[in-house]
XYZ file of C-alpha atoms in Angstrom:
439
model
C 24.046 23.200 -6.190
C 23.958 21.421 -9.603
C 26.256 24.053 -11.094
C 28.726 23.557 -8.244
C 28.639 19.767 -8.685
C 29.177 20.086 -12.448
C 32.166 22.345 -11.855
C 33.574 19.856 -9.367
C 33.167 16.991 -11.846
C 34.864 19.100 -14.530
C 37.815 19.509 -12.163
C 38.149 15.699 -12.064
C 39.324 15.643 -15.682
C 42.852 15.914 -17.071
C 42.971 16.235 -20.861
C 46.758 16.049 -20.963
C 46.836 12.765 -19.011
C 44.165 11.167 -21.203
C 45.856 12.343 -24.388
C 49.233 11.350 -22.956
C 48.097 7.747 -22.445
C 46.805 7.409 -26.015
C 49.856 9.140 -27.481
C 52.340 7.113 -25.409
C 50.711 3.882 -26.608
C 50.933 5.202 -30.169
C 54.655 5.796 -29.649
C 55.126 2.172 -28.584
C 54.192 2.266 -24.902
C 53.195 -0.975 -23.187
C 49.402 -1.146 -23.562
C 49.362 -4.252 -21.362
C 50.651 -2.190 -18.450
C 48.104 0.523 -19.191
C 45.231 -1.975 -19.318
C 46.339 -3.461 -15.993
C 46.005 0.009 -14.444
C 42.944 1.474 -16.166
C 41.093 -1.678 -17.154
C 39.046 -2.018 -20.312
C 36.331 0.570 -19.663
C 36.441 3.307 -22.295
C 34.419 5.526 -19.942
C 37.658 6.152 -18.049
C 38.225 8.832 -20.698
C 36.087 11.958 -20.471
C 36.149 12.679 -24.209
C 34.223 9.945 -26.106
C 36.660 9.906 -29.050
C 39.548 9.058 -26.712
C 37.550 6.221 -25.210
C 36.807 4.886 -28.680
C 40.474 5.057 -29.649
C 41.520 3.323 -26.419
C 38.985 0.540 -27.049
C 40.340 0.122 -30.585
C 43.931 -0.011 -29.323
C 43.007 -2.777 -26.858
C 41.351 -4.762 -29.649
C 44.405 -4.407 -31.891
C 46.728 -5.400 -29.056
C 44.699 -8.565 -28.453
C 44.964 -9.376 -32.164
C 48.686 -8.692 -32.437
C 48.378 -5.497 -34.481
C 50.578 -2.438 -34.035
C 49.219 0.836 -32.675
C 48.884 2.854 -35.878
C 45.958 4.838 -37.193
C 45.767 2.625 -40.257
C 44.592 -0.225 -38.061
C 42.428 2.101 -35.959
C 40.728 3.349 -39.117
C 40.045 -0.203 -40.285
C 38.749 -1.159 -36.824
C 36.082 1.542 -37.014
C 35.214 0.809 -40.659
C 34.707 -2.869 -39.833
C 32.162 -1.811 -37.222
C 30.028 0.229 -39.580
C 31.588 3.665 -39.182
C 31.629 5.765 -42.337
C 34.842 6.967 -43.935
C 33.978 10.543 -43.034
C 33.406 9.675 -39.379
C 36.639 7.658 -39.179
C 38.770 10.523 -40.501
C 36.848 13.257 -38.701
C 36.849 13.990 -34.968
C 38.438 10.654 -34.073
C 41.418 11.221 -36.338
C 41.793 14.799 -35.071
C 41.875 13.482 -31.511
C 44.468 10.846 -32.435
C 46.828 13.431 -33.945
C 46.428 15.650 -30.877
C 47.260 12.741 -28.591
C 50.360 11.889 -30.605
C 51.506 15.519 -30.409
C 51.014 15.673 -26.610
C 52.908 12.464 -25.799
C 56.615 12.835 -25.117
C 57.836 9.259 -24.691
C 56.309 5.756 -24.437
C 57.754 5.151 -20.949
C 55.274 7.709 -19.496
C 52.247 5.572 -20.373
C 51.856 3.942 -16.882
C 52.174 7.298 -15.088
C 49.504 8.857 -17.282
C 47.341 5.754 -16.814
C 47.430 5.959 -13.002
C 46.317 9.586 -13.122
C 43.483 8.765 -15.548
C 42.348 5.875 -13.355
C 42.411 7.944 -10.169
C 40.279 10.720 -11.662
C 37.862 8.174 -13.140
C 37.342 6.554 -9.741
C 36.726 9.929 -8.153
C 34.121 10.762 -10.806
C 32.384 7.452 -10.113
C 32.282 8.222 -6.394
C 30.671 11.591 -7.184
C 28.118 9.779 -9.353
C 27.330 7.380 -6.525
C 26.881 10.312 -4.154
C 24.539 12.025 -6.629
C 22.459 8.857 -6.888
C 22.254 8.627 -3.108
C 21.088 12.249 -2.902
C 18.471 11.648 -5.609
C 17.223 8.412 -4.043
C 16.939 10.064 -0.644
C 14.152 12.261 -2.054
C 12.137 9.187 -3.069
C 10.064 6.679 -1.133
C 12.510 3.802 -0.937
C 13.559 2.642 2.507
C 16.949 3.908 3.620
C 18.214 0.338 3.962
C 17.434 -0.292 0.268
C 19.116 2.940 -0.808
C 22.259 2.143 1.168
C 22.324 -1.427 -0.132
C 22.315 -0.120 -3.705
C 25.009 2.369 -2.802
C 27.189 -0.399 -1.389
C 26.708 -2.623 -4.456
C 27.774 0.173 -6.785
C 30.733 1.082 -4.614
C 32.008 -2.502 -4.760
C 32.510 -2.012 -8.489
C 35.348 0.335 -7.598
C 37.682 -2.557 -6.913
C 40.921 -0.641 -7.354
C 42.538 1.492 -4.685
C 42.661 5.277 -4.643
C 45.784 7.256 -3.895
C 44.798 7.580 -0.226
C 45.080 3.802 0.120
C 41.405 3.237 0.935
C 39.303 0.845 -1.105
C 36.168 2.680 -2.218
C 33.857 -0.212 -1.408
C 35.318 -0.517 2.104
C 34.904 3.225 2.621
C 31.271 3.219 1.539
C 30.626 0.044 3.554
C 31.812 1.894 6.636
C 29.519 4.830 5.820
C 26.595 2.446 5.311
C 27.305 0.647 8.590
C 27.428 3.891 10.554
C 24.359 5.320 8.803
C 22.303 2.190 9.476
C 23.452 2.009 13.097
C 20.853 3.487 15.395
C 22.053 5.931 18.054
C 22.701 4.154 21.345
C 20.085 4.848 24.006
C 20.728 5.516 27.674
C 17.393 3.955 28.612
C 16.296 7.231 30.225
C 13.424 8.282 27.965
C 13.490 12.026 28.581
C 17.240 12.214 27.962
C 17.051 10.008 24.860
C 14.237 12.133 23.442
C 16.273 15.296 23.903
C 19.738 14.110 22.863
C 18.528 11.408 20.436
C 20.985 8.899 21.882
C 24.728 8.524 21.409
C 25.717 8.693 17.717
C 28.465 6.561 16.169
C 31.972 8.054 15.932
C 31.111 10.700 18.524
C 32.734 11.861 21.752
C 30.155 12.626 24.449
C 31.415 14.345 27.594
C 29.405 14.056 30.822
C 30.546 16.713 33.282
C 29.595 16.902 36.961
C 30.969 17.703 40.373
C 31.657 14.752 42.741
C 28.679 12.816 44.157
C 26.200 14.058 41.554
C 25.911 10.646 39.864
C 27.989 10.757 36.668
C 29.457 7.289 37.313
C 25.967 5.911 37.931
C 24.790 7.433 34.641
C 27.775 5.892 32.845
C 27.131 2.428 34.312
C 23.403 2.627 33.616
C 24.044 3.646 29.989
C 26.587 0.848 29.497
C 24.222 -1.709 31.028
C 21.287 -0.601 28.879
C 23.424 -0.751 25.727
C 24.858 -4.198 26.470
C 21.798 -5.941 27.926
C 18.741 -4.172 26.516
C 20.160 -3.358 23.070
C 22.720 -6.155 22.685
C 25.483 -3.709 21.800
C 29.186 -4.471 22.256
C 30.245 -2.255 25.175
C 33.584 -1.627 26.880
C 33.648 0.099 30.287
C 37.001 1.529 31.429
C 37.159 2.665 35.058
C 40.025 4.591 36.565
C 38.013 5.308 39.711
C 36.205 2.154 40.830
C 37.172 -1.509 40.952
C 35.487 -4.071 38.764
C 33.831 -5.580 41.846
C 32.240 -2.258 42.823
C 30.945 -1.792 39.293
C 29.467 -5.300 39.266
C 27.726 -4.562 42.571
C 26.155 -1.462 41.058
C 25.092 -3.446 38.020
C 23.541 -6.090 40.281
C 21.637 -3.391 42.155
C 20.362 -1.923 38.863
C 19.288 -5.304 37.540
C 17.672 -6.671 40.703
C 16.221 -3.477 42.132
C 17.835 -4.311 45.476
C 19.649 -1.547 47.362
C 23.356 -1.325 46.645
C 24.056 -1.829 50.358
C 22.533 -5.340 50.146
C 25.626 -6.500 48.277
C 28.030 -5.664 51.091
C 30.104 -8.391 52.756
C 28.185 -8.112 56.035
C 24.890 -8.914 54.286
C 26.241 -11.650 52.040
C 27.813 -13.392 55.031
C 24.400 -13.642 56.738
C 22.624 -16.858 55.527
C 19.153 -15.491 56.256
C 19.710 -12.511 53.995
C 22.141 -14.092 51.597
C 20.023 -16.929 50.136
C 17.261 -14.740 48.583
C 19.930 -12.467 47.123
C 21.814 -15.416 45.667
C 18.791 -16.421 43.594
C 18.607 -12.962 42.122
C 22.352 -12.881 41.545
C 22.108 -16.103 39.568
C 19.615 -14.399 37.278
C 21.975 -11.421 36.937
C 24.845 -13.770 36.127
C 22.809 -15.503 33.442
C 21.726 -12.244 31.807
C 25.214 -10.766 31.927
C 26.631 -13.981 30.493
C 24.812 -13.302 27.245
C 25.554 -9.570 27.266
C 28.362 -8.025 25.255
C 29.858 -6.086 28.158
C 33.469 -6.035 29.281
C 34.869 -4.057 32.208
C 38.477 -2.947 32.651
C 39.760 -1.429 35.904
C 43.517 -1.798 35.316
C 44.227 0.704 32.514
C 44.837 4.250 33.686
C 47.273 5.401 31.006
C 45.500 6.800 27.940
C 47.817 4.786 25.673
C 46.747 1.561 27.421
C 43.084 2.561 27.203
C 43.413 3.126 23.467
C 45.286 -0.126 22.866
C 42.803 -2.207 24.889
C 39.880 -0.522 23.161
C 41.360 -1.300 19.752
C 41.851 -4.918 20.794
C 38.234 -5.099 21.991
C 37.075 -3.561 18.716
C 39.059 -6.048 16.632
C 37.648 -9.001 18.554
C 34.072 -7.944 19.292
C 33.241 -4.951 17.080
C 32.948 -2.077 19.569
C 29.875 0.175 19.571
C 30.149 1.945 22.946
C 33.121 2.906 25.104
C 32.530 4.407 28.557
C 35.480 6.056 30.336
C 35.291 6.940 34.045
C 36.789 9.474 34.252
C 38.990 11.774 32.140
C 40.949 13.586 34.852
C 42.045 10.306 36.485
C 43.705 9.087 33.291
C 47.444 9.486 32.782
C 48.661 11.081 29.534
C 50.892 9.063 27.219
C 53.602 11.752 27.366
C 54.651 14.483 29.751
C 53.248 17.951 29.115
C 54.138 21.417 30.300
C 50.931 21.796 32.283
C 47.770 19.965 33.255
C 45.628 21.729 30.657
C 47.784 20.434 27.796
C 47.803 16.933 29.304
C 44.000 16.767 29.517
C 43.680 18.309 26.054
C 45.899 15.570 24.597
C 43.744 12.863 26.186
C 40.405 14.301 25.052
C 41.789 14.629 21.511
C 42.987 11.011 21.655
C 39.518 9.824 22.680
C 37.928 11.776 19.838
C 40.337 10.188 17.351
C 39.513 6.789 18.850
C 35.790 7.389 18.319
C 36.373 8.219 14.658
C 38.775 5.304 14.160
C 36.475 2.645 15.644
C 33.137 4.177 14.691
C 32.029 3.751 18.311
C 30.337 6.246 20.586
C 32.710 7.290 23.387
C 30.979 8.411 26.585
C 33.645 10.065 28.722
C 32.902 11.237 32.256
C 34.633 14.413 33.409
C 34.962 16.561 36.506
C 33.661 20.111 36.606
C 35.764 22.800 38.252
C 35.063 24.068 41.764
C 33.656 27.251 40.255
C 30.461 25.308 39.589
C 29.916 25.097 43.386
C 30.281 28.811 44.007
C 26.895 29.831 42.630
C 23.421 28.337 42.614
C 23.323 28.656 38.823
C 23.462 25.657 36.485
C 26.965 24.843 35.181
C 28.200 25.999 31.789
C 30.743 24.696 29.283
C 33.414 26.909 30.827
C 33.132 24.844 34.031
C 34.725 21.796 32.405
C 37.831 21.181 34.466
C 41.457 21.538 33.335
C 41.031 22.309 29.642
C 38.884 24.244 27.192
C 39.908 21.678 24.583
C 37.405 19.195 26.057
C 34.547 21.385 24.866
C 36.109 21.697 21.398
C 36.761 17.967 20.950
C 33.331 16.848 22.149
C 30.426 16.275 19.794
C 28.071 16.498 22.771
C 28.475 17.823 26.300
C 26.083 16.924 29.100
C 26.343 18.834 32.381
C 24.794 17.353 35.536
C 24.007 19.385 38.634
C 21.851 19.804 41.716
C 20.656 23.140 42.939
C 21.575 23.996 46.524
C 18.113 23.106 47.831
C 18.257 19.756 46.000
C 20.659 18.402 48.600
C 17.719 18.075 50.946
C 17.174 14.386 51.668
C 13.636 14.638 50.305
C 14.778 16.035 46.959
C 16.681 13.642 44.709
C 16.214 15.557 41.483
C 19.223 16.103 39.221
C 19.325 18.537 36.327
C 21.035 17.483 33.114
C 21.840 20.085 30.489
C 22.708 19.146 26.924
C 24.988 22.158 26.590
C 26.499 21.178 23.237
C 25.091 18.978 20.505
C 26.927 19.188 17.211
C 24.170 17.445 15.264
C 21.022 18.174 17.214
C 19.198 20.330 19.744
C 20.376 21.504 23.141
C 18.187 21.787 26.202
C 17.668 20.355 29.686
C 15.844 17.547 31.434
C 15.104 16.876 35.070
C 16.046 13.411 36.275
C 15.294 11.551 39.504
C 18.154 9.701 41.208
C 17.413 6.723 43.442
C 20.415 6.605 45.761
C 19.529 3.118 47.009
C 19.805 1.402 43.627
C 21.988 4.040 41.928
C 19.417 4.430 39.130
C 18.317 7.490 37.185
C 14.758 7.784 35.948
C 12.689 10.466 34.263
C 11.389 13.508 36.061
C 9.428 16.302 34.486
C 11.081 18.176 31.612
C 13.024 21.195 32.759
C 12.016 24.434 31.181
C-alpha cells in the first residue's frame, strides 16, 4: 500500500511547471501575480532547490531587486550559505529553469498548475495522517477535529471548484453522524440503522405495513433522536398520517381517532388530553409532512428547501410507484428508473438518508416463498441504485387473525450484513415491534 501511495504522490508533481514558474520569473514575469496564486510557501515546489530559489525571488521582489542570479547568490551568501553551495545544485537548478521557460507571460499558468498539485499533495498527506491516527487510541472525534483543522489550511480552491476545508468538513459531519435508528431493536441490530447519503428501499405488497414502518421510523428519528425529518406522502393525506402518529404516541387504537369517536363527548375528552400531549411533543420535534408533491421534481425541490432551512437528516417517501417522473419516458421501467436515480442523487447531495417505500410485483404473491430483489416492481434499476433493500412479507399462514408476524429481509446492504428478522405488527396501533430473530 505504501508503494502505491508513494507512486500516487509522485504523479502529483510536474517538474516542467515548477521550472517554468521559476524561469518565467527570471525572464521578467510578474512575481506578484505568481505569489497571489501560489502564496509564499516554498514547499509548493517538490524539489528543495526550486523552493529555495522561489523564496529568494520573493525576498528580492519585496526589496525592489531584479530577478537575476547575482542577487540570488548574494541572498544565500547573506544567510550563511557557502560559495560552493550557492554555485552548486541551486545554480544548476536555476539554469535549468531558465532553459525550460519560454516567455514571462506563462508564469501565472505555470503557477496555477503548481498550486493545484501542491494542494492535492496536502490532501493526500491529510488522508495519510487520518489513516495513521485511526490505528491509535485517540477518539474518532479528536482525529476528525484535527483533520478538519488541517484541511482549513487549504484556503484556496481546487480546479473542481470545491474548497478543501468544506469538503473535509462534509466528510467529518457524515462520519460523526450516527446511523438513524428505526426504533425496532432487532432491525437496527441487523441493518445498523440508516446511514447518511444512502438510499434505502423498503419493498412490500399492499397491506403488509410498509407505510406503517415508514411512519414509525420517521417518528422515532424526529421525536426520540431529535433528527430533522421530512415525510413525503403520495398515498395518504397529512391528516391520516397524523392520526397514525397519534396512535403510535398514545398507544390508543387508530380507530379511536375517527370522526364518530371524536364527536362523542364521553369518549372524546380522555382522548383530547392525550392529544394535547402529542401536540406538545410534536411541537418540539423536527418533523415536517408533505402530502401535495407527487412529481419527483417537486419532491426534490421541496426536499432541498427543507435541507437549506433545517438541515435534513432523513427523508421518507411513500411510495415510489405513485410518484410522477419529471419527464416522459418510453415505458414505465425507464420512468421508475429515472426517479430512483434522482432519489439516490438527492441522498448524496444532501447527505441525508432516503427511505423510499416501493411496491413489489404480483409475482411475490404467487408462491409461499419470501420475496427476492427481482420482485421489486417496474424496474431493476431500483436494486442497482439502492444502498440497502428491505423486503417485507407474510407467509400464507400468517394471514390468520391470530398471527401478526411479518418477515423483513435485508436483501441488500452495500456496507454491512444481510439477513432477516421477524417482526410483530399490532394492527390496532399500526406499530411494529420485535419478534424472534428469523433463521
